[in-house]
Structures are given as structure tokens and as C-alpha cells.
Short mmCIF file of C-alpha atoms and ligand atoms in Angstrom, two decimals:
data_model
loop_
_atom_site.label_atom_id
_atom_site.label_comp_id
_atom_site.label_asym_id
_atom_site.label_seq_id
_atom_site.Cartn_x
_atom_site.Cartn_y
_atom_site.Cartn_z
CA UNK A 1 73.61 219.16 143.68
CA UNK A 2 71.95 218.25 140.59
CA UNK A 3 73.13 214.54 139.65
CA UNK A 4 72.69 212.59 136.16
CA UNK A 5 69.58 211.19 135.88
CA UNK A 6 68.68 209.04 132.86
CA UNK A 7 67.43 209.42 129.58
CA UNK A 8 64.93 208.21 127.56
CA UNK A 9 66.58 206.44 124.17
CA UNK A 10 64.17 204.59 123.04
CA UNK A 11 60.75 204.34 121.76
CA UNK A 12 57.62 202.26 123.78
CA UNK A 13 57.36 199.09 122.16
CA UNK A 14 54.17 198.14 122.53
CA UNK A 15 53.73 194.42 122.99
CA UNK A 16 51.89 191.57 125.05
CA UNK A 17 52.81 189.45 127.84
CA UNK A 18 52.10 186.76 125.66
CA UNK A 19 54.62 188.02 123.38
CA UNK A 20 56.68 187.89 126.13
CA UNK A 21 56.97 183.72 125.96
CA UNK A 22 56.46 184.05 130.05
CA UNK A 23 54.77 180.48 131.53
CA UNK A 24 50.86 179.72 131.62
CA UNK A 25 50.57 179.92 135.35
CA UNK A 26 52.35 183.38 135.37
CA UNK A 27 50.16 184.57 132.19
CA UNK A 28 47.17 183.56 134.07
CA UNK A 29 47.95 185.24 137.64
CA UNK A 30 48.70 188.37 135.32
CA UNK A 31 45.45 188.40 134.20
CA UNK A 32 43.69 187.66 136.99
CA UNK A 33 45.76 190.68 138.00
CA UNK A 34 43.91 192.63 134.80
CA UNK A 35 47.32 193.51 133.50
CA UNK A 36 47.15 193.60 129.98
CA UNK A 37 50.11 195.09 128.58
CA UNK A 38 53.52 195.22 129.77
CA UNK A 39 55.02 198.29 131.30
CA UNK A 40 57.53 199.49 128.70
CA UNK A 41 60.37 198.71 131.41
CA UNK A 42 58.64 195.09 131.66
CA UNK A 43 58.95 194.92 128.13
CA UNK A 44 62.11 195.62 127.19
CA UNK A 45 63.92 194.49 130.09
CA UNK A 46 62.02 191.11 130.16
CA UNK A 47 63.45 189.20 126.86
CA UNK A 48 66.88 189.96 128.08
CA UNK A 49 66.59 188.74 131.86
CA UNK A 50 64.74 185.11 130.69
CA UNK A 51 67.74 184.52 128.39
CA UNK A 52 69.71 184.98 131.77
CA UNK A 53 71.34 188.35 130.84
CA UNK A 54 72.32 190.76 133.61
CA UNK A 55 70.57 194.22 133.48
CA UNK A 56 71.28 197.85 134.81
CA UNK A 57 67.34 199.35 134.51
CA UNK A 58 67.02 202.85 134.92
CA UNK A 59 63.92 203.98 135.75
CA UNK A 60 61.62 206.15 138.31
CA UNK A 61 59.32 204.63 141.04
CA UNK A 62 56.38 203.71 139.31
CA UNK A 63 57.24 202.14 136.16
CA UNK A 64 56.61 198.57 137.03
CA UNK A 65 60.14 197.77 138.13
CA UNK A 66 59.30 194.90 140.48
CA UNK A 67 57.04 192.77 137.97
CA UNK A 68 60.25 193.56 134.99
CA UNK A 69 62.11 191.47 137.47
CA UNK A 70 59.83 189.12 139.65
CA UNK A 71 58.32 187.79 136.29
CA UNK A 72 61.46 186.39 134.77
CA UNK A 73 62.39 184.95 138.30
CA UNK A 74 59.76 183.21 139.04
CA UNK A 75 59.96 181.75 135.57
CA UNK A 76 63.35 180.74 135.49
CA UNK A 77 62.72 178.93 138.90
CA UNK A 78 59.36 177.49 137.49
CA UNK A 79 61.25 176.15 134.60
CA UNK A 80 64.76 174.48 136.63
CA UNK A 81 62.82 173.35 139.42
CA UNK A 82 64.72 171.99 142.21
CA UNK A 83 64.74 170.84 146.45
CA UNK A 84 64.87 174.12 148.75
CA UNK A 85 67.38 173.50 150.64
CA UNK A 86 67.30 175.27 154.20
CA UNK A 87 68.87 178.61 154.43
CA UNK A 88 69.85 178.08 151.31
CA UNK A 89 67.43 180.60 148.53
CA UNK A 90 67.72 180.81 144.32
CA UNK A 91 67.02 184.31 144.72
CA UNK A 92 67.73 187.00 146.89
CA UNK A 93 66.21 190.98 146.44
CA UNK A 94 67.77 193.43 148.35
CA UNK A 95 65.26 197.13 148.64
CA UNK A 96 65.75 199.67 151.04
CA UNK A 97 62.70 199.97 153.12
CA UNK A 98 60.39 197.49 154.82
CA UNK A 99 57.95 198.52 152.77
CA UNK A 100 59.33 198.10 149.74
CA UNK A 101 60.56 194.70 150.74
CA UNK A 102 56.56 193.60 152.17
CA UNK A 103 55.30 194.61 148.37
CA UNK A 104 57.91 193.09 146.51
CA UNK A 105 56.87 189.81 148.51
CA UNK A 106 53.56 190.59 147.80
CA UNK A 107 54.13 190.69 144.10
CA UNK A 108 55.86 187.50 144.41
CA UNK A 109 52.92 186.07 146.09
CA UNK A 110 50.90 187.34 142.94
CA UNK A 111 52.16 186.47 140.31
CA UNK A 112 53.38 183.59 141.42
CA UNK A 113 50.23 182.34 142.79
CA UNK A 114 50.16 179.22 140.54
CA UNK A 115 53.55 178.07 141.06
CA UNK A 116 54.61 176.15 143.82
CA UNK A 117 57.75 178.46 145.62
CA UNK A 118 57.97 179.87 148.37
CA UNK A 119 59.50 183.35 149.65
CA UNK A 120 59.70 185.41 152.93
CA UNK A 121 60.47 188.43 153.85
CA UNK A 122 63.03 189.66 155.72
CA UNK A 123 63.26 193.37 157.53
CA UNK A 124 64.55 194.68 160.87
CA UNK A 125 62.14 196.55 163.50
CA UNK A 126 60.21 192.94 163.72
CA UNK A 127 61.13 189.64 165.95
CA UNK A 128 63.47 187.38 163.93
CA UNK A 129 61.92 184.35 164.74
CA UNK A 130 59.47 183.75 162.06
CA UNK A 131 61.94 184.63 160.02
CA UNK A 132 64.61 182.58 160.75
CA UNK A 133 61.90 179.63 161.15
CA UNK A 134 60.76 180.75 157.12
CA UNK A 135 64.90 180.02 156.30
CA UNK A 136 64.68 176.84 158.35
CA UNK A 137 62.15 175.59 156.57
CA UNK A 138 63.50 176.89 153.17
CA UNK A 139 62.63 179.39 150.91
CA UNK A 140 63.17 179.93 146.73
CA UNK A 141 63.16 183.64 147.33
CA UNK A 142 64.20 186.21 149.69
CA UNK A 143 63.43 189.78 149.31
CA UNK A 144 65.12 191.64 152.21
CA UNK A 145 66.51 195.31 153.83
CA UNK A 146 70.50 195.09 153.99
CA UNK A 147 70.98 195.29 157.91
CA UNK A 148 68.37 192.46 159.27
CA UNK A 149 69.84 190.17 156.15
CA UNK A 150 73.54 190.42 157.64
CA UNK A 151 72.05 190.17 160.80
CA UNK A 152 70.79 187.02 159.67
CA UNK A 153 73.81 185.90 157.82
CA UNK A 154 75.97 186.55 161.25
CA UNK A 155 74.22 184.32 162.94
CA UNK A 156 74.06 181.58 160.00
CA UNK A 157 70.35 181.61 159.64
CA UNK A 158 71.28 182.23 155.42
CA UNK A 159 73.64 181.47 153.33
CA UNK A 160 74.32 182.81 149.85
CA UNK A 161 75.99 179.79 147.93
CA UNK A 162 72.88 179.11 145.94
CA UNK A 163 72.05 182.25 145.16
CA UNK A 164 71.09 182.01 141.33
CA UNK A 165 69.77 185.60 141.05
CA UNK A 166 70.60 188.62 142.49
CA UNK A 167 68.38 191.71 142.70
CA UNK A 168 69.54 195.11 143.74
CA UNK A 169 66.55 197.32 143.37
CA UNK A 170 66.38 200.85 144.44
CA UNK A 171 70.06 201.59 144.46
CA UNK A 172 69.95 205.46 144.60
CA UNK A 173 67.84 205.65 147.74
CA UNK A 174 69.86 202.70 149.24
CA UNK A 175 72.72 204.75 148.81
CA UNK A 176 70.94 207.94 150.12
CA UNK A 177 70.25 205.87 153.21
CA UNK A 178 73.98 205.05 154.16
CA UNK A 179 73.68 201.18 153.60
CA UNK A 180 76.40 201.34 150.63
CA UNK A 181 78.28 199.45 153.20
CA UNK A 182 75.93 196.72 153.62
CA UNK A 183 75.12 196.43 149.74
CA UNK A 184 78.68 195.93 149.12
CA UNK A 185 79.33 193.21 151.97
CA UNK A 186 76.38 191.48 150.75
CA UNK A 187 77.51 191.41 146.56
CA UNK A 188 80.58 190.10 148.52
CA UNK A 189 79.14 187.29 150.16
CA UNK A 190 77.26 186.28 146.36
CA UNK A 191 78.32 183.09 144.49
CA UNK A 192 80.40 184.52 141.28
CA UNK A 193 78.21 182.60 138.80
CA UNK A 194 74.76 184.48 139.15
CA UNK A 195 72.23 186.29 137.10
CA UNK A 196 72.50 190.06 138.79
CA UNK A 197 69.78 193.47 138.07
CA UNK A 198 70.91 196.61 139.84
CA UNK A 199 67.50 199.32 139.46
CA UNK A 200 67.82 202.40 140.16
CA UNK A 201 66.51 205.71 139.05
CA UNK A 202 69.73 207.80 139.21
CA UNK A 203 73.44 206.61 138.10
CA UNK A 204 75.59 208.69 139.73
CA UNK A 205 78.75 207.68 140.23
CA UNK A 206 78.69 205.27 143.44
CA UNK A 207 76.19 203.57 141.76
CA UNK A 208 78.23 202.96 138.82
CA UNK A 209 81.00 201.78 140.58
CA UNK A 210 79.06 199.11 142.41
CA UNK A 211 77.14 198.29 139.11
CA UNK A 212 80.97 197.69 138.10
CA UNK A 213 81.19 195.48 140.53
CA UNK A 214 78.10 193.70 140.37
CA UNK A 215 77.36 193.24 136.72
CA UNK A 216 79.02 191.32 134.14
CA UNK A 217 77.88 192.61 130.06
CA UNK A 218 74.61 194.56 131.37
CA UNK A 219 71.90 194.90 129.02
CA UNK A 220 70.85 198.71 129.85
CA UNK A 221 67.61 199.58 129.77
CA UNK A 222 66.38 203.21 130.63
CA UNK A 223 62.35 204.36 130.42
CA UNK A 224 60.73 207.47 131.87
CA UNK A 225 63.41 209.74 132.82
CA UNK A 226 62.92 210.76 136.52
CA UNK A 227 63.25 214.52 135.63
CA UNK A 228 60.20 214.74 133.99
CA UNK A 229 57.27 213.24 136.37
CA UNK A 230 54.35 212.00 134.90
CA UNK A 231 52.37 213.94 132.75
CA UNK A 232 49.11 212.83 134.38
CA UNK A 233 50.00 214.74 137.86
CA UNK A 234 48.83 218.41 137.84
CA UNK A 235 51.31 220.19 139.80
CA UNK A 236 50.79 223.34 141.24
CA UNK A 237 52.64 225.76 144.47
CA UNK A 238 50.50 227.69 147.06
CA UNK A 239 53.10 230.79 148.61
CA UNK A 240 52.15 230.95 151.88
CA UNK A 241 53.60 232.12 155.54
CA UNK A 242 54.96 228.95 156.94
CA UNK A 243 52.50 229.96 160.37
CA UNK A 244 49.61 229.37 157.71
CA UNK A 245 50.32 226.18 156.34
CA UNK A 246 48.49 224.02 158.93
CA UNK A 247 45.71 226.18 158.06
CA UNK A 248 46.26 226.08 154.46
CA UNK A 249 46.76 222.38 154.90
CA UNK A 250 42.97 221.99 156.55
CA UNK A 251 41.55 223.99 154.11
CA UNK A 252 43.16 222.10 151.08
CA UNK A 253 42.15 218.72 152.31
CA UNK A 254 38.81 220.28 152.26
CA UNK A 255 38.42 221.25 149.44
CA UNK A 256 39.52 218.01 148.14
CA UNK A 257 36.83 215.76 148.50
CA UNK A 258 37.42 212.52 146.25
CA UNK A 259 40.21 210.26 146.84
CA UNK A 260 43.04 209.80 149.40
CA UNK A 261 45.66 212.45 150.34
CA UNK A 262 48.96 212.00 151.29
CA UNK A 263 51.30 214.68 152.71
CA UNK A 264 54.76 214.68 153.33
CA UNK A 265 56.27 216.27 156.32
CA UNK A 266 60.14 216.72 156.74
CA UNK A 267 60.36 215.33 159.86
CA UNK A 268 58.75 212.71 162.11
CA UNK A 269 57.78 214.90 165.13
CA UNK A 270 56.46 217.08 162.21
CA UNK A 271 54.03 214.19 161.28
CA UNK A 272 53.21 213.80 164.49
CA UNK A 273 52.20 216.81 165.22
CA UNK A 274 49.90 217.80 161.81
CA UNK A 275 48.10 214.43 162.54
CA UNK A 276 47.24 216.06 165.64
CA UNK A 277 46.34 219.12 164.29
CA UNK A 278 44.36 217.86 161.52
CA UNK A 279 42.61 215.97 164.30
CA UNK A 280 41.66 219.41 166.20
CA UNK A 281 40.24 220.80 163.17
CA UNK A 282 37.53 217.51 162.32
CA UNK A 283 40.35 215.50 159.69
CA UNK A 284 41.15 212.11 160.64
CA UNK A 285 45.02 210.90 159.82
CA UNK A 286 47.24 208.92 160.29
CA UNK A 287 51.03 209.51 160.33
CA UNK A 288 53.80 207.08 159.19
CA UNK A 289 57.20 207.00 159.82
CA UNK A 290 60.79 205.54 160.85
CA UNK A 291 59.96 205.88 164.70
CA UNK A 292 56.45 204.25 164.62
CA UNK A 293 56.41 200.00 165.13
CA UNK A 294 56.25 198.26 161.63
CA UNK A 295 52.97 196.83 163.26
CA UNK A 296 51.92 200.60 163.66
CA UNK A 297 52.73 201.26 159.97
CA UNK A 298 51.35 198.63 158.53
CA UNK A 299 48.02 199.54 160.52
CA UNK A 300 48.13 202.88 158.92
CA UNK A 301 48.87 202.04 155.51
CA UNK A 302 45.63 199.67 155.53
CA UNK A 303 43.86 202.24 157.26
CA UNK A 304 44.48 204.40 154.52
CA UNK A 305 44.43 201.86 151.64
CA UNK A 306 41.17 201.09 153.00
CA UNK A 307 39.90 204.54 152.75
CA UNK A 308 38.98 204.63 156.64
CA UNK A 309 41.39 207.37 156.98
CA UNK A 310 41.27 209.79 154.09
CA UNK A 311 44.96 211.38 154.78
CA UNK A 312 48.19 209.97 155.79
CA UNK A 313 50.85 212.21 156.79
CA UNK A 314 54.41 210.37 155.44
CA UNK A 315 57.86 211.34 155.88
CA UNK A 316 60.47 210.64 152.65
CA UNK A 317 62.01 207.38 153.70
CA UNK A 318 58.46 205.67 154.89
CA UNK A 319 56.65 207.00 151.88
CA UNK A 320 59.07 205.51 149.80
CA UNK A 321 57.54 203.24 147.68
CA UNK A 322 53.70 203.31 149.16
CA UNK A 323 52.11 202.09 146.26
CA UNK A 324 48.35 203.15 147.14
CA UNK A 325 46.02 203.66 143.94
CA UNK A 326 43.24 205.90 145.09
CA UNK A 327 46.07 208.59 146.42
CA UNK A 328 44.42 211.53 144.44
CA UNK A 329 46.69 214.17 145.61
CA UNK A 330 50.13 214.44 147.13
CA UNK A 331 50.98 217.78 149.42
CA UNK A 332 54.04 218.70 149.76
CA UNK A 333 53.79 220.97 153.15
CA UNK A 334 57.12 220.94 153.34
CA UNK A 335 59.41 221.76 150.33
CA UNK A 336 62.14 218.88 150.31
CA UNK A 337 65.39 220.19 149.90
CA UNK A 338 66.79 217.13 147.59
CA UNK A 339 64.65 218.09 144.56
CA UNK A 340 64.48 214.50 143.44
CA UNK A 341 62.67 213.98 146.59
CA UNK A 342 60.06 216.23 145.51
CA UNK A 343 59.57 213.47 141.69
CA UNK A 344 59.68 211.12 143.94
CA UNK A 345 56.88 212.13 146.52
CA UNK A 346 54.71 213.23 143.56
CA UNK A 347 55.17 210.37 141.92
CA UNK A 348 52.73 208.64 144.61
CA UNK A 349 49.84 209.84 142.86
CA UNK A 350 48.62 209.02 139.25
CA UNK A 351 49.87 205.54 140.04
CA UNK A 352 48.97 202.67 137.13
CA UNK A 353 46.96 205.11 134.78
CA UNK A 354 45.11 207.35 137.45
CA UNK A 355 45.00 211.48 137.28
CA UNK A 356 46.71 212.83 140.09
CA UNK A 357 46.95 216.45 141.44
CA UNK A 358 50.19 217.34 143.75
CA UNK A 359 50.27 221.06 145.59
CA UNK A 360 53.50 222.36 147.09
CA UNK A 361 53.24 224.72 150.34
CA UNK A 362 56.02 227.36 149.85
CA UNK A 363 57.44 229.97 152.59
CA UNK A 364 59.82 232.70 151.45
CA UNK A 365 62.45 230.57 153.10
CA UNK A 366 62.00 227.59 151.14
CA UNK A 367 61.93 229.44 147.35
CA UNK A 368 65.66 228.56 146.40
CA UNK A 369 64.35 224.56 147.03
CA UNK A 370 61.40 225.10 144.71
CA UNK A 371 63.53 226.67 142.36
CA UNK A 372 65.75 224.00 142.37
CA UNK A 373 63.26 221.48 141.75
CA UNK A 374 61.58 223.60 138.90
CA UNK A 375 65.17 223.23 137.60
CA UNK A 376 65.07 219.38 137.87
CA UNK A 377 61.69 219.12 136.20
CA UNK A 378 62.38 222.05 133.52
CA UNK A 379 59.18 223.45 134.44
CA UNK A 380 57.86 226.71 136.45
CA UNK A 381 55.05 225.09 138.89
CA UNK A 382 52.20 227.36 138.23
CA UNK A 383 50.87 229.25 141.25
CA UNK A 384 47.95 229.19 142.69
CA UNK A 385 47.51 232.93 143.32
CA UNK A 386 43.74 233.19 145.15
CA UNK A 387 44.02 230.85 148.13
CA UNK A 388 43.33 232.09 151.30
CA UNK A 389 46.70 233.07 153.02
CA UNK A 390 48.06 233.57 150.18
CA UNK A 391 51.21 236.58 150.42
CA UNK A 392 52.68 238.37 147.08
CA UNK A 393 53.95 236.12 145.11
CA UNK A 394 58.09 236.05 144.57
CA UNK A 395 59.97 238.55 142.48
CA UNK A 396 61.54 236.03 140.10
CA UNK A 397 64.32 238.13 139.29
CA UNK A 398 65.50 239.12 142.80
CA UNK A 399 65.24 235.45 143.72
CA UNK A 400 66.79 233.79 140.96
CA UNK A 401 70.18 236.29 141.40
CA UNK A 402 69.76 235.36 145.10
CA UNK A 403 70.22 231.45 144.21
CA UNK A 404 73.21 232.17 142.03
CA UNK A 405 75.16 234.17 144.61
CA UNK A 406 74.12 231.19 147.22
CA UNK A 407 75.92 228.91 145.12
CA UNK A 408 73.13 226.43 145.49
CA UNK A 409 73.24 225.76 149.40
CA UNK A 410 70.76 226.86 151.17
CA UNK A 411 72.29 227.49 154.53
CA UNK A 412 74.91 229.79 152.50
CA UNK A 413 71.51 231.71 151.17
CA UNK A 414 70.07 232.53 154.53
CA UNK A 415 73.17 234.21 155.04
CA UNK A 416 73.57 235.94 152.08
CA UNK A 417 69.68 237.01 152.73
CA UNK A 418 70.60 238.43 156.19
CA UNK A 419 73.79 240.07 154.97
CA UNK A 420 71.30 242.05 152.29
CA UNK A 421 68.73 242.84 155.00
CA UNK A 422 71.69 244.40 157.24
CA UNK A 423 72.75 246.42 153.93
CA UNK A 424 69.23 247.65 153.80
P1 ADP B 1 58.15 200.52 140.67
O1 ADP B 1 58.87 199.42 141.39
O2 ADP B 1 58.78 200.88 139.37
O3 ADP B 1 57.91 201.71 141.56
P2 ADP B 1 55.87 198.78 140.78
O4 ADP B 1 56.47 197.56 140.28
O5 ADP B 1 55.64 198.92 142.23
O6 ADP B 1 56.71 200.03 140.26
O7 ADP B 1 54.51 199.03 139.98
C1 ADP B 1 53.74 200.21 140.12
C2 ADP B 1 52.26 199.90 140.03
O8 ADP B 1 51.90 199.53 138.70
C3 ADP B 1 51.81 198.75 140.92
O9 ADP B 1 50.56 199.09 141.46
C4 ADP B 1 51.67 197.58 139.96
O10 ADP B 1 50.69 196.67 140.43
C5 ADP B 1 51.22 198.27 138.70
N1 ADP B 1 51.65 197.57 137.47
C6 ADP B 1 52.88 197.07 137.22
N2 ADP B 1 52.94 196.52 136.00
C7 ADP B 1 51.72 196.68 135.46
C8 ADP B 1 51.15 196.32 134.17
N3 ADP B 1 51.86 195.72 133.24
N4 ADP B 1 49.85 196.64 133.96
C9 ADP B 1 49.13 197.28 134.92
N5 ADP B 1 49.60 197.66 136.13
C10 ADP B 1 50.89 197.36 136.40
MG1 MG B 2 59.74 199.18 143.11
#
């Protein structure tokens, strides 16, 4: 089901951070961080949240979302300084995944190296102790995962009364991942005199009912819509017999020889399973997912950050996020079926600046998803017709009136396929 995405209504304004009237300490930690300009998200959204204006930012993964928001907070608490009080933190982010929630604290860390705050983290899957002991102790910023926070909150480790700023980042895939729930106990629980920023890089309508909710006069800001990926990624589809793609898979990664390579699976045993595959055939990977330990993620991720293992095998919800700048090329070996899923796993490549290739594995089965996302994108992926299992490429026309009398759902177009076989 194709849902709005944003548009692009403005031009880049190209500016500086200095322009931006941020701090010295954060000016210096940026460019100790060799950032030199500000992201055009960062730029436009950044005036608007130091004068204490709400925001609704639309924009893809990517763009520089978390430094558009971190920099004003850390400002704003750099400039009204004041005693942490336990349990008690000026800010509170809420992001979807554990990973998303470890690098927002890292940027935090960053560029707020030369200010004296203090944040934590807060995600499920871990003990709770040094957690709780972080709230005991007090903390200016909490960047947390809905269901550990109201965990937390249950149990009176936090409490929102001084919450200053509120931070809802990610609010499509929050949704996507059933914690609407949580997201709307937690706005809630917030003070009613706050600074609040909903991100997101969809609007459909749930998430403009709880940017209703949440935001009073938003400044909207919108960059880079997520239907058209970045130029930089070279995008291309390999047809193939889905009992070839593991084959297909080690040959691809062999032919690839610079930079890291990350592949999305659908499913965890799926992950699981390549990684051992890979293994068989020489390639060293790792796999990450929802059913591995955070410990056992976070080992990976290094791993592969690191460059000691040259592939890591992802599902969606882990990858989300995974901000790794030598990922070179993203396979998709499975076709998602949510064709924003597909912008979004791309998207992992040609991060800050960097050239990125992404290469689609397509069976017959999954064409109507490909076409889908070619519809999303506005763009045919070109084929790569002279791999090694490659089979005859799709009749367009045959296909396309086969995804119009499917009615878009895929289960409805496997029978519609078998009903035409049986005519045959
Ligand atoms: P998003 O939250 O939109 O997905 P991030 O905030 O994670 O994006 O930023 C994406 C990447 O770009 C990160 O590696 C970040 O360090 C880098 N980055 C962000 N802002 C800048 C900037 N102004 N200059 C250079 N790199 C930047
Ligand atoms: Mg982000």
C-alpha cells in the first residue's frame, strides 16, 4: 500500500555551523568531528529548535537527523544550566531500536564532549541495573526504546516532570513495530510545557494524529524525499532461481572486493543460515538480528565496523539505522515486500558522501515486490543480464497486467498465477 511520503519544497541553503550561532564547545567537538557544513535538515531545522520552536522533520535515514536535534539540546541545556536531579532528565529521546538508541547516545557523547551533562541509555534485552543506577545518580538526557522506558517508569526508576524536551525520532518504523501504544502512554506521561520534535520519514495518517497530539505550532521541515534514494547508490537487480541465490550471493561478494557488504535476509533463521553458508564456501560473516543477545550484536557490528568481518547478514528491524561508513554495497537477497523497506536498506550504503552500489536478488515469485518498489522510486532497476544463473529476464507486459489483476497483494497474485497455469 503505497503511503504519502514527503516532498521536497525547498531549496539547500547552504550555510555554516557557525552561522548557526551554536556554542564554542559544540562548534569545536563538530570540528574535531570534521563536519563542516550542516546537513540541509541540520540547517533548516536548527534556527527554529534553539528559539525553542517545536518541529515535525520529515526526512529519510541518513540525512543527519540526530545531530538537527542533539545540537540544539545540548545547547539549550549548556546555556540554562541547572542540578540533575535523580530520575528526574531535561530531555528524553524516544527511537525504536537499541541501536538506534546506543548511536544517538553516542552522538550525544560527541558533540557534547566539552560540556559537562550527562546521558544514558536505556533499552530492553540488557540487565536494568546499570541503568537504573545511571537514573539514580541523575542524568540531563535519556535516549531510550518505548518498552524498557515504561518498564522503568513502573517501577519509579524515572519520572517525566522535568522533561524540558521531548524527542520522538523515527516515528514511521516505531509505528511499523507495534509500539504506537507505548509512544502514546509515554507523550501522556510528558509535562504539558515542553519543547517536542516528532522525525519521521513517512506521515501517514497515525503519525499525524499523534503529531496532533504531540506538537503545538510545528515548524515543518521536509529534505530528501524518501522515494527517491540517493543518487550516489548504483542500483541494479540480478533475476535469478531463488535455489541460486546462495550461489549468486558467494559469487557477488566475490567479485566485490573493496569495502564492507551488508545483506539483508527476511528472516532471522534466514540469517542464520547464509552466515553458515557463506562460511562453507571460504566468506566470513556475521549475522545480526532480534533473537541474537545485544552483547552478540554489538560484537558483530564492531566486527564488521572494524573490517574483521567483511559481510554482515542483517534482518530489517536490526539493520535499522546501522550507520557503518565503509558499507560499499547493500544486497538485497531477499526482495522486501514493504517497498520502503527496500530505500531504507539501500540507504545503508553511500552514507555521509560515499559511492555506494546496492544489487537486488529477484525470483519469479518476488517480481510484483520489485515492481512495486520500482513504483516507489519511479525508476526501472536496470538488470544485470550476464551473471551466472542468470534465467530470461521478465516479460514486462505479462507481469505488469499480472500486478493489476492482483490488486497489489501478493498472496492474491500467487493465486491468480496458479489459476492462469490451471487455464493453460
Ligand atoms: P539519520 O538519523 O538521519 O539517519 P544520522 O544523524 O545518523 O542520520 O547521520 C548520518 C551520518 O552522517 C552519520 O554518520 C553522521 O555522523 C553523519 N553526519 C551528520 N551530520 C553531518 C554533517 N553535518 N557533516 C558530515 N557528516 C555528518
Ligand atoms: Mg537517526
Amino acid at each position: 500500500m503505497a503511503r504519502p511520503v514527503c516532498t521536497q519544497t525547498h531549496m539547500t541553503p547552504t550555510t555554516t555551523f557557525a552561522a548557526l550561532k551554536l556554542a564554542e564547545p559544540i562548534q569545536r567537538a563538530l570540528a574535531d568531528k570534521k563536519y563542516t557544513t550542516p546537513s540541509p535538515i541540520q540547517a533548516r531545522a536548527i534556527p527554529h529548535l534553539l528559539e525553542g520552536r517545536d518541529l515535525m522533520g520529515c526526512a529519510q535515514t541518513g540525512t543527519g537527523k540526530t545531530a538537527a536535534f542533539a545540537l540544539p539540546i545540548l545547547q539549550r541545556l549548556a546555556d540554562r544550566p541547572k542540578t540533575r536531579v535523580p530520575h528526574k532528565p531535561r530531555v528524553l529521546v524516544l527511537t525504536p531500536t537499541r541501536e538506534l538508541a546506543a548511536q544517538i547516545g553516542e552522538s550525544f557523547e560527541t558533540y557534547g564532549k566539552n560540556l559537562r551533562l550527562r546521558h544514558t541509555v536505556i533499552f530492553g534485552g540488557v540487565g536494568q541495573t546499570p541503568q537504573t543506577r545511571a537514573l539514580r545518580n541523575g542524568v540531563d538526557i535519556v535516549v531510550a526504546t518505548p518498552g524498557r522506558l515504561l518498564d522503568l517508569a513502573r517501577q519509579g526508576y524515572i519520572d517525566f516532570d522535568a522533561v524540558e524536551v521531548f524527542v520522538l525520532d523515527e516515528a514511521d518504523r516505531m509505528l511499523d513495530m507495534g509500539f504506537a501504544p507505548d509512544v502514546k502512554r509515554v507523550i501522556a506521561k510528558l509535562p504539558p510545557k515542553r519543547q517536542s520534535l516528532l522525525f519521521s520519514a513517512t506521515m501517514p495518517r497515525p503519525i499525524m494524529e499523534i503529531a496532533d497530539r504531540l506538537l503545538r505550532d510545528p515548524v515543518k521541515v521536509e529534505v530528501a524525499p524518501v522515494a527517491s534514494p540517493a543518487e550516489r547508490i548504483a542500483q541494479h537487480v540480478c533475476h535469478v532461481d531463488r535455489r541460486d541465490k546462495t550461489r549468486l550471493l558467494a559469487h557477488t561478494i566475490n567479485e566485490h572486493r573493496d569495502g564492507l557488504v551488508l545483506v539483508f535476509s527476511r528472516t532471522k533463521h534466514g540469517a542464520n543460515k547464509l552466515v553458515k553458508q557463506l562460511g562453507q564456501t571460504g566468506t566470513r560473516a556475521e549475522a545480526i538480528h532480534g533473537n541474537k543477545s545485544q552483547s552478540a550484536r554489538e560484537r558483530a557490528l564492531t566486527q564488521f565496523r572494524e573490517g574483521r568481518v567483511r559481510v554482515l547478514v542483517a534482518t530489517d528491524i536490526a539493520a535499522r539505522g546501522i550507520d557503518v561508513k565503509g558499507i560499499s554495497l547493500v544486497i538485497n537477497y531477499d526482495i522486501p515486500n514493504e517497498p520502503e523497506s527496500y530505500v531504507h536498506r539501500i540507504g545503508r550504503t553511500a552514507r555521509a558522501g560515499a559511492d555506494g552500489k546496492a544489487i537486488a536478488f529477484c525470483d519469479p515469485e518476488e517480481r510484483p515486490w520489485l515492481r512495486d518498489i520500482e513504483r516507489l522510486i519511479r525508476i526501472d532497476v536496470p538488470i544485470i543480464p550476464d551473471h551466472p544463473f542468470a534465467i530470461a529476464r521478465p516479460e514486462p507486459d505479462r507481469d505488469r497486467s499480472r500486478r493489476f489483476e492482483a490488486a497489489g497483494s501478493h498472496s492474491q497474485s500467487n493465486r491468480s498465477r496458479r489459476v492462469r497455469r490451471g487455464r493453460r
